[in-house]
mmCIF file of C-alpha atoms in Angstrom:
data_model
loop_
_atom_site.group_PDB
_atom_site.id
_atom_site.type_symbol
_atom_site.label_atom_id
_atom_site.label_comp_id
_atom_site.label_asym_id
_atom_site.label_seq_id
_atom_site.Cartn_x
_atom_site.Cartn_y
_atom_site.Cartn_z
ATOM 1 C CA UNK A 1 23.342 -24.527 -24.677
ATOM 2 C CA UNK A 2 24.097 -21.906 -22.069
ATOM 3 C CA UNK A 3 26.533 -23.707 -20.069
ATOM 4 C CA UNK A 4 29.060 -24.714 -22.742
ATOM 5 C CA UNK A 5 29.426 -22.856 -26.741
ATOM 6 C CA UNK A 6 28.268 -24.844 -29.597
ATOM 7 C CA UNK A 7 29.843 -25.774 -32.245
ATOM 8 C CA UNK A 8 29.833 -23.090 -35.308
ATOM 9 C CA UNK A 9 28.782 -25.724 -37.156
ATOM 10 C CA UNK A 10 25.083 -26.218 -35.022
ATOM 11 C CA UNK A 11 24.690 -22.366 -35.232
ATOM 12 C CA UNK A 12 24.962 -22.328 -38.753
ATOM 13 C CA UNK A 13 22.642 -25.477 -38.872
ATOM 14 C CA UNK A 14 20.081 -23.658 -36.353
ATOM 15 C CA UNK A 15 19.917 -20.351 -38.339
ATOM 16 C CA UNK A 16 19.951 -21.851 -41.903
ATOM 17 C CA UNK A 17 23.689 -21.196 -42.716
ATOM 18 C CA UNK A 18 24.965 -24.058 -43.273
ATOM 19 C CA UNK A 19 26.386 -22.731 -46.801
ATOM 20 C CA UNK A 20 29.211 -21.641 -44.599
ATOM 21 C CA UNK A 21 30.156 -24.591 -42.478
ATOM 22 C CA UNK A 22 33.348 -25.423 -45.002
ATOM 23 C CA UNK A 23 34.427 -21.719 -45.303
ATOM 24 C CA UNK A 24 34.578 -22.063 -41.580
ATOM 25 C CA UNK A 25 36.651 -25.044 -41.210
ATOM 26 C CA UNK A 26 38.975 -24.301 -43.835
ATOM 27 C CA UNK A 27 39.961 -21.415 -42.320
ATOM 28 C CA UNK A 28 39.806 -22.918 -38.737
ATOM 29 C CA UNK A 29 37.171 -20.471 -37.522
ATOM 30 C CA UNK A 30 35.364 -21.229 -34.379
ATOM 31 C CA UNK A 31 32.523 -19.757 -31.888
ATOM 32 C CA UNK A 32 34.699 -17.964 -29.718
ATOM 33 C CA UNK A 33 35.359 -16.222 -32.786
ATOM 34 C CA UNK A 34 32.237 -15.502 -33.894
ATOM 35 C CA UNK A 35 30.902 -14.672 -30.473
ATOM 36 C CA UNK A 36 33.874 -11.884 -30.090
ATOM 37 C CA UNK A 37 33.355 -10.098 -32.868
ATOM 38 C CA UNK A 38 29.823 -9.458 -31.950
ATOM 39 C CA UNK A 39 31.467 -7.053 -28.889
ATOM 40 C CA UNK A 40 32.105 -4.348 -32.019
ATOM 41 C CA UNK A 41 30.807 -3.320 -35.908
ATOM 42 C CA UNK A 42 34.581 -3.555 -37.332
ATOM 43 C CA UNK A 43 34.930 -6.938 -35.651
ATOM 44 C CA UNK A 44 31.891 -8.287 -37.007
ATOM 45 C CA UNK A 45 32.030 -6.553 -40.143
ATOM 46 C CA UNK A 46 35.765 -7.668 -40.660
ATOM 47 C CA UNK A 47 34.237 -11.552 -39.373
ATOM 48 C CA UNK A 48 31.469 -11.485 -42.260
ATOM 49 C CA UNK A 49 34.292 -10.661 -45.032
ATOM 50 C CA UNK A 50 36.920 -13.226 -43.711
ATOM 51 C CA UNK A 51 33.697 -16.004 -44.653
ATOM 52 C CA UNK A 52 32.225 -13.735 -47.539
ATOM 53 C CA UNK A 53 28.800 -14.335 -45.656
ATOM 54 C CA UNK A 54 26.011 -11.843 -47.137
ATOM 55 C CA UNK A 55 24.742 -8.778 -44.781
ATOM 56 C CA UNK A 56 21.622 -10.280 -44.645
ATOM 57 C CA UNK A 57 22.651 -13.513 -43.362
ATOM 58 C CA UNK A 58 25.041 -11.710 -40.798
ATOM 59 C CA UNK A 59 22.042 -9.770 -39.301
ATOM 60 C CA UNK A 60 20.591 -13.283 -38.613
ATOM 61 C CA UNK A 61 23.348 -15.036 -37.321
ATOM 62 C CA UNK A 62 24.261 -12.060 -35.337
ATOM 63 C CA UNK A 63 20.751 -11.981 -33.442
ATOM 64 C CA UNK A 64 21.282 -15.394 -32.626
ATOM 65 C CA UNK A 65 24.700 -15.116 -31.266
ATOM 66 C CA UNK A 66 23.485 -12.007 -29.707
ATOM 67 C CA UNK A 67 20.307 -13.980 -28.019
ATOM 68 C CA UNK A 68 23.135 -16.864 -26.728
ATOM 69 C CA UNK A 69 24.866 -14.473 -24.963
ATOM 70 C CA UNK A 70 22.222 -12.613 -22.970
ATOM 71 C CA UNK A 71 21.051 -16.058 -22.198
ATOM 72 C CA UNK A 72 24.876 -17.319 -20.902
ATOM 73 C CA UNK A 73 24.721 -13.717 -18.744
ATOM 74 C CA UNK A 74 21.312 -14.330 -17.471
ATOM 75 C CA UNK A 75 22.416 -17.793 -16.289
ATOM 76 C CA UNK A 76 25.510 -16.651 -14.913
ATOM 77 C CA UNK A 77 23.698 -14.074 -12.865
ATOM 78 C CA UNK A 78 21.830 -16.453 -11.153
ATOM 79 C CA UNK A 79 24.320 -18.734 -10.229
ATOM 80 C CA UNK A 80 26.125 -15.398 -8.656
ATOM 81 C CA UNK A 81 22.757 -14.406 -7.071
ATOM 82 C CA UNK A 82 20.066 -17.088 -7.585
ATOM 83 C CA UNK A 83 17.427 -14.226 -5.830
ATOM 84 C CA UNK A 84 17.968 -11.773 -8.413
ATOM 85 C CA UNK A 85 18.997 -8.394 -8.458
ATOM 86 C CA UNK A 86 19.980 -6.793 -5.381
ATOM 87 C CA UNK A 87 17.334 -3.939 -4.433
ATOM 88 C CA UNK A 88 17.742 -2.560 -1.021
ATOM 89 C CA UNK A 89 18.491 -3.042 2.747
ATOM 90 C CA UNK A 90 16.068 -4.000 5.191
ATOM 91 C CA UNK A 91 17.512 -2.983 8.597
ATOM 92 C CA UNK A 92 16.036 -4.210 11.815
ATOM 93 C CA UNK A 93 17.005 -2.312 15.207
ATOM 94 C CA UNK A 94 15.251 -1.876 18.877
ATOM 95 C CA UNK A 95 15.841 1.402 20.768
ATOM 96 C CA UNK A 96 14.412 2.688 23.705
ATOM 97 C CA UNK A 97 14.658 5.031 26.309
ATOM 98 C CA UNK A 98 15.215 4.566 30.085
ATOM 99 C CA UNK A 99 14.371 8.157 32.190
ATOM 100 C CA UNK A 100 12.249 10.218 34.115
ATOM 101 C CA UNK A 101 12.029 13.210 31.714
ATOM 102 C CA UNK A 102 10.192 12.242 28.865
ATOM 103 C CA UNK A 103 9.761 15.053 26.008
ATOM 104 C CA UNK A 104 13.234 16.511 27.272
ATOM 105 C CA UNK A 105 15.314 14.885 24.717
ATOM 106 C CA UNK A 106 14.430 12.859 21.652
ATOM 107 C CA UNK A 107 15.731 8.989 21.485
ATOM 108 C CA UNK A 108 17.305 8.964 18.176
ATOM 109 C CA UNK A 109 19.247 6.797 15.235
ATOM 110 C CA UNK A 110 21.545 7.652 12.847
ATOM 111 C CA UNK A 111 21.261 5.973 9.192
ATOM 112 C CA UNK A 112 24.569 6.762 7.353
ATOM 113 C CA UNK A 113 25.146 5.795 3.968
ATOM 114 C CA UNK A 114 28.292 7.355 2.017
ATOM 115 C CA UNK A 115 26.638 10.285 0.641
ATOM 116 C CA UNK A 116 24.194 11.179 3.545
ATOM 117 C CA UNK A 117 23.338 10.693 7.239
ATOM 118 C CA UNK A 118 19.416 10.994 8.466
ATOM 119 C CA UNK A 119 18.463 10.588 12.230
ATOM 120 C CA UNK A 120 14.927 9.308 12.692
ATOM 121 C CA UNK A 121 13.936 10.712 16.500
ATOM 122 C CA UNK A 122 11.344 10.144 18.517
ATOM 123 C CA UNK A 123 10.019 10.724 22.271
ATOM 124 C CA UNK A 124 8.851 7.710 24.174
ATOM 125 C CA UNK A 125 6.469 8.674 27.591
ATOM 126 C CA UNK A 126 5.909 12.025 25.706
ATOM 127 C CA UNK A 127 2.130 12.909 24.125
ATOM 128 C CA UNK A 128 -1.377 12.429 25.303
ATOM 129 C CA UNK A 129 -4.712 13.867 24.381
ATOM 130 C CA UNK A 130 -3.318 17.381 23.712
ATOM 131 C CA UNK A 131 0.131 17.022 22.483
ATOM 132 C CA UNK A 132 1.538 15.161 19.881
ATOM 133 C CA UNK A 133 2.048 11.627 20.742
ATOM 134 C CA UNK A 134 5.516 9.953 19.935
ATOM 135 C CA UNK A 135 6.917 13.340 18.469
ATOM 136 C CA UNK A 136 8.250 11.633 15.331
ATOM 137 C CA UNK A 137 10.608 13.415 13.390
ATOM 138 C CA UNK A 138 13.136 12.784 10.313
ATOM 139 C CA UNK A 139 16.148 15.016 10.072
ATOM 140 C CA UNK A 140 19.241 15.309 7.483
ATOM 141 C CA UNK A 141 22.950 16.163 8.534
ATOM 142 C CA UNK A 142 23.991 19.701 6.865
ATOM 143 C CA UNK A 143 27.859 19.892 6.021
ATOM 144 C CA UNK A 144 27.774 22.192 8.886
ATOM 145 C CA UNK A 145 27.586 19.929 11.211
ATOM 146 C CA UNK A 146 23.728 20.252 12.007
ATOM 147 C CA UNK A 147 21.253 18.305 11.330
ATOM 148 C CA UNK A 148 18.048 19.910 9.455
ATOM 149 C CA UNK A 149 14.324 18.867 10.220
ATOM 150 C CA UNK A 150 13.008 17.358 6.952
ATOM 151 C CA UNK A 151 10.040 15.955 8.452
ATOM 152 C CA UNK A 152 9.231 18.128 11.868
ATOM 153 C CA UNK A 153 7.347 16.111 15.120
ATOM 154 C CA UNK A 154 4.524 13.993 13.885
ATOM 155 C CA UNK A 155 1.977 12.516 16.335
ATOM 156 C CA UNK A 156 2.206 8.834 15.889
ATOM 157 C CA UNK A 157 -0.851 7.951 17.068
ATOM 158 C CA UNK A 158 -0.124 6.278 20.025
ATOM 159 C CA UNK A 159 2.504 7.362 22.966
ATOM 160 C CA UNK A 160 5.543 5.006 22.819
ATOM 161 C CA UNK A 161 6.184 3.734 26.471
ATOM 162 C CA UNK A 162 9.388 4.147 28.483
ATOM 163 C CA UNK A 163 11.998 1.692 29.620
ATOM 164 C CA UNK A 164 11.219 -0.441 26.782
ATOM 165 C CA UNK A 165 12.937 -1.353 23.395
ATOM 166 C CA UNK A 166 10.930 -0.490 20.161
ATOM 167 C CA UNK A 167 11.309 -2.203 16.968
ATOM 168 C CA UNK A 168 12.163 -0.190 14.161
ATOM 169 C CA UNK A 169 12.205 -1.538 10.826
ATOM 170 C CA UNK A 170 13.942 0.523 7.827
ATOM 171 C CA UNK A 171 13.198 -1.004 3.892
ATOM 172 C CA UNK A 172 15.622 0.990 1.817
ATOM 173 C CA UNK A 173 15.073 0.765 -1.405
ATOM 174 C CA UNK A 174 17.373 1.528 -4.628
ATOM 175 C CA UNK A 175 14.831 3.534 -6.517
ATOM 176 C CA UNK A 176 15.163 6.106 -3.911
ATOM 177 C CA UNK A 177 11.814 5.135 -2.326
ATOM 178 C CA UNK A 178 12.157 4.405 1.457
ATOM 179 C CA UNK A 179 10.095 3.162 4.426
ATOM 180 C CA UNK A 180 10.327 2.897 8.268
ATOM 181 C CA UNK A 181 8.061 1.118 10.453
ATOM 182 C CA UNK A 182 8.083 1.620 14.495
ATOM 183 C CA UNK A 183 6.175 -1.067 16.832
ATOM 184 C CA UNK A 184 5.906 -0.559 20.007
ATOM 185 C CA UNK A 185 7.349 -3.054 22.407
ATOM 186 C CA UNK A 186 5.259 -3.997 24.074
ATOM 187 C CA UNK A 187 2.041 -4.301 22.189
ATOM 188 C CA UNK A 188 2.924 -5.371 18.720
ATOM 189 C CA UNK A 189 -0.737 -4.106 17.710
ATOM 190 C CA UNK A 190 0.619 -0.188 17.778
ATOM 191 C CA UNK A 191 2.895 0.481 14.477
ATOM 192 C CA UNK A 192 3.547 4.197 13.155
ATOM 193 C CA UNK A 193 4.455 3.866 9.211
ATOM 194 C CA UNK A 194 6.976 6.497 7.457
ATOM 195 C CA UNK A 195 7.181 6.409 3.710
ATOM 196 C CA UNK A 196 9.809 8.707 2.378
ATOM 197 C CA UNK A 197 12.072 9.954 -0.674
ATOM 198 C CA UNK A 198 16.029 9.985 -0.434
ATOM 199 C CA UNK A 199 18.322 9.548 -3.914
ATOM 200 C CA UNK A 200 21.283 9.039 -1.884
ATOM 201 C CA UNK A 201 20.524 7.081 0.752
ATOM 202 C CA UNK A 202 20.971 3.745 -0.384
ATOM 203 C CA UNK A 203 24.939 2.617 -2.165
ATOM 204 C CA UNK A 204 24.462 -1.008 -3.712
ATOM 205 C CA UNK A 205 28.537 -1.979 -2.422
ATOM 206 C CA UNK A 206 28.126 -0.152 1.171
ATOM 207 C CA UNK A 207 25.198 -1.456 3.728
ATOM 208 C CA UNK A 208 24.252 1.984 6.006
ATOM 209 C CA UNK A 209 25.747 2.412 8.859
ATOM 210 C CA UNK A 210 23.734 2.662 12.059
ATOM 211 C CA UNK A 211 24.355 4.621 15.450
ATOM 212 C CA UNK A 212 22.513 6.386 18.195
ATOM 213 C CA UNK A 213 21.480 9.987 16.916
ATOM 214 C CA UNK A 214 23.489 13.312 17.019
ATOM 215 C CA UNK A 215 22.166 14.508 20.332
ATOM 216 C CA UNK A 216 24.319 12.048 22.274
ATOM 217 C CA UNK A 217 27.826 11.594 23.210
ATOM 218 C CA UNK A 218 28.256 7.747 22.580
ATOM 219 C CA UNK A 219 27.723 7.958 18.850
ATOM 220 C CA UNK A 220 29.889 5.197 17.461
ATOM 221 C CA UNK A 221 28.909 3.029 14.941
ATOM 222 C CA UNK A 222 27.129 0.118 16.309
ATOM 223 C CA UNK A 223 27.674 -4.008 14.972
ATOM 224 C CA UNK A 224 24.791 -6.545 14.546
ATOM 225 C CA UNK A 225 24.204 -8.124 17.703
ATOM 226 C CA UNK A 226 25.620 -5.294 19.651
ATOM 227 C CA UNK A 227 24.364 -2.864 22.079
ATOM 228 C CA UNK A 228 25.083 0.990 22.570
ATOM 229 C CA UNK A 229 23.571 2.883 24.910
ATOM 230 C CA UNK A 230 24.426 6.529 26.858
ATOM 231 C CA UNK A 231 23.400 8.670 29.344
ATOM 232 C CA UNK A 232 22.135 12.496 27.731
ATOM 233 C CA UNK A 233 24.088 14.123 30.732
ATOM 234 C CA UNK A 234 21.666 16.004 31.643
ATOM 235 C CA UNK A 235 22.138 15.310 35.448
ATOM 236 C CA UNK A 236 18.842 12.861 35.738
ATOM 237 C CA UNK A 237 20.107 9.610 34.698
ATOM 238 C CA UNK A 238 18.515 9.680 31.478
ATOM 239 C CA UNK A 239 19.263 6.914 29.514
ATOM 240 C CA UNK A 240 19.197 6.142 25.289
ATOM 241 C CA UNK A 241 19.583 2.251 24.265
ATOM 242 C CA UNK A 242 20.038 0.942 20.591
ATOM 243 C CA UNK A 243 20.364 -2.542 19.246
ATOM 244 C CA UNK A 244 21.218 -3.737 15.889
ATOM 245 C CA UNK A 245 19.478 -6.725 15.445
ATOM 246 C CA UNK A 246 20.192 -7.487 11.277
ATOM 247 C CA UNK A 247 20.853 -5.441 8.051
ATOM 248 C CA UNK A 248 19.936 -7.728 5.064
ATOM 249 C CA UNK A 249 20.113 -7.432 1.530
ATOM 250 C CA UNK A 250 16.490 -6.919 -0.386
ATOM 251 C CA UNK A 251 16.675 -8.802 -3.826
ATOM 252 C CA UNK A 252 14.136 -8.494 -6.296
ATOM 253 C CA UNK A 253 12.779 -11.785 -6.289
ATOM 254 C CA UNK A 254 11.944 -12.150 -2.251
ATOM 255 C CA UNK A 255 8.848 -12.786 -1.890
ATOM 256 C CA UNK A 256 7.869 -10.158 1.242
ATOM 257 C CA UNK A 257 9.205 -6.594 2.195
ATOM 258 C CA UNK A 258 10.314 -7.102 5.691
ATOM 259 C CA UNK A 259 9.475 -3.848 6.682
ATOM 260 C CA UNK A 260 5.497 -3.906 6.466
ATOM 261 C CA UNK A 261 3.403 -4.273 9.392
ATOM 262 C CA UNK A 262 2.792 -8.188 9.818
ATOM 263 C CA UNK A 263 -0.443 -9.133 7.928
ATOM 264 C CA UNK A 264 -3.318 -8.744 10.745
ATOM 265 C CA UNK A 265 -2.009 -6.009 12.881
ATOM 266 C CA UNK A 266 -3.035 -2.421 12.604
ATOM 267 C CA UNK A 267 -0.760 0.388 11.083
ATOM 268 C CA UNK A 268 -1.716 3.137 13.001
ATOM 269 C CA UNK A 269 -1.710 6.831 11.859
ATOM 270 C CA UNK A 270 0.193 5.829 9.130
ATOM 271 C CA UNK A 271 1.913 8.724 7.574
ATOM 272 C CA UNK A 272 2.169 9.096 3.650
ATOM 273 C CA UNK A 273 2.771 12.977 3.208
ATOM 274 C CA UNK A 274 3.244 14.512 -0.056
ATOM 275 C CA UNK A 275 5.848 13.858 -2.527
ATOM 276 C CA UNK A 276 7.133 17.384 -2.054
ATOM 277 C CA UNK A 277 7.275 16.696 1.676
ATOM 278 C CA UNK A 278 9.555 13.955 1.796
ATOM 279 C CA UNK A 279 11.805 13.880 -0.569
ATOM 280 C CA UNK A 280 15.264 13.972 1.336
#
């Protein structure tokens, strides 16, 4: 019944009313009729006098129409999007860094959405027994033109190794609720976990943009498939390397988050700090 309107006459029929069938066609009143004046009280109170129907018998015919419609929306929706409503980004990228100085400068990626930018840094070659490992951090960009640490240097349990690309995985989510994931490269057993809080970060109509971090001069916006890399200019041939690999829509009926750590493998040190601590 969802794909084309009934007749007045099977409504009527359906809910008991057929009392008004002949009212109806007399005064060559139809479903599209019926169905618009549902969209306001005058309408459908001026609709119920036009057949003399009783209040009581509009409140029933009313829920029905109402239920027909939902249904005709419902069906529409998923022949618009048959996975359901769409409920985040999951953005795959690989960045790496290529140097002799690790510790000296983060390796870092912008995340820009309309309303806010966040660069998610960390240090490959840096850490070890005494230090912190990784140096994670998540930062915000002020209006001033600075970014400000959110999240400072986290160990990540394990030290990510130079002069190789990392996978990092971002599930945004449209609650607000967010997650990164970082393998390492080259041993797909090693993944640091970031959950976090940001209300602006994700815009249903605008995917994020993605770029190399703040820190460096090549800071373009970067296309899936494509590669952008720089030298710091620091003097020592120090070299940053992104790739965009996808950004995909999350609906609410896929069956996976893309961003968890395959099943099997071993999230290590994976961070979950306080609300307070992480919302953006």
């Amino acid at each position: 019944m969802a794909n084309q309107l009934p007749k007045l006459s099977q409504v009527f029929e359906e809910t008991n009313l057929t009392k008004y069938v002949d009212t109806c066609e007399e005064k060559k009143i139809k479903i599209e009729h019926a169905l618009k004046a549902c969209s306001s009280d005058d309408g459908w109170s001026s609709f119920l006098n036009s057949i003399e129907m009783k209040p009581g018998h509009g409140a029933r015919l009313k829920r029905y129409l109402n239920q027909f419609l939902e249904t005709q929306k419902a069906e529409q929706e998923k022949k618009t999007n048959p996975k359901g409503e769409h409920k985040g980004y999951a953005i795959n990228l690989t960045l790496g860094y290529y140097g002799s100085r690790p510790g000296a400068r983060g390796t870092s990626v912008a995340v820009i959405s309309p309303e806010v930018t966040l660069y998610f840094t960390f240090h490959p070659g840096y850490g070890g027994s005494f230090s912190c490992a990784g140096g994670f951090r998540l930062e915000q960009l002020e209006k001033s033109g600075y970014p400000q640490t959110r999240v400072p240097n986290m160990d990540m349990g394990w030290v990510p190794p130079m002069s190789v690309q990392h996978n990092f995985n971002f599930e945004l989510n449209s609650e607000g609720k967010h997650k990164i994931s970082v393998t390492n490269g080259s041993n797909n057993d090693q993944v640091f976990e970031l959950k976090f809080e940001s209300a602006d970060l994700f815009d249903p109509k605008i995917p994020p943009a993605i770029s190399l971090g703040y820190e460096f001069k090549n800071t373009e916006k970067v296309d899936i498939g494509e590669t952008i890399e720089c030298d710091a200019g620091d003097g020592y041939n120090n070299v940053h390397k992104l790739t965009l690999v996808s950004v995909e829509k999350i609906f609410k009926d896929d069956d996976a988050h893309r961003c968890s750590a395959e099943e099997g493998k071993i999230v290590q040190n994976t961070k979950n700090l306080l609300e307070s601590d992480l919302k953006i």
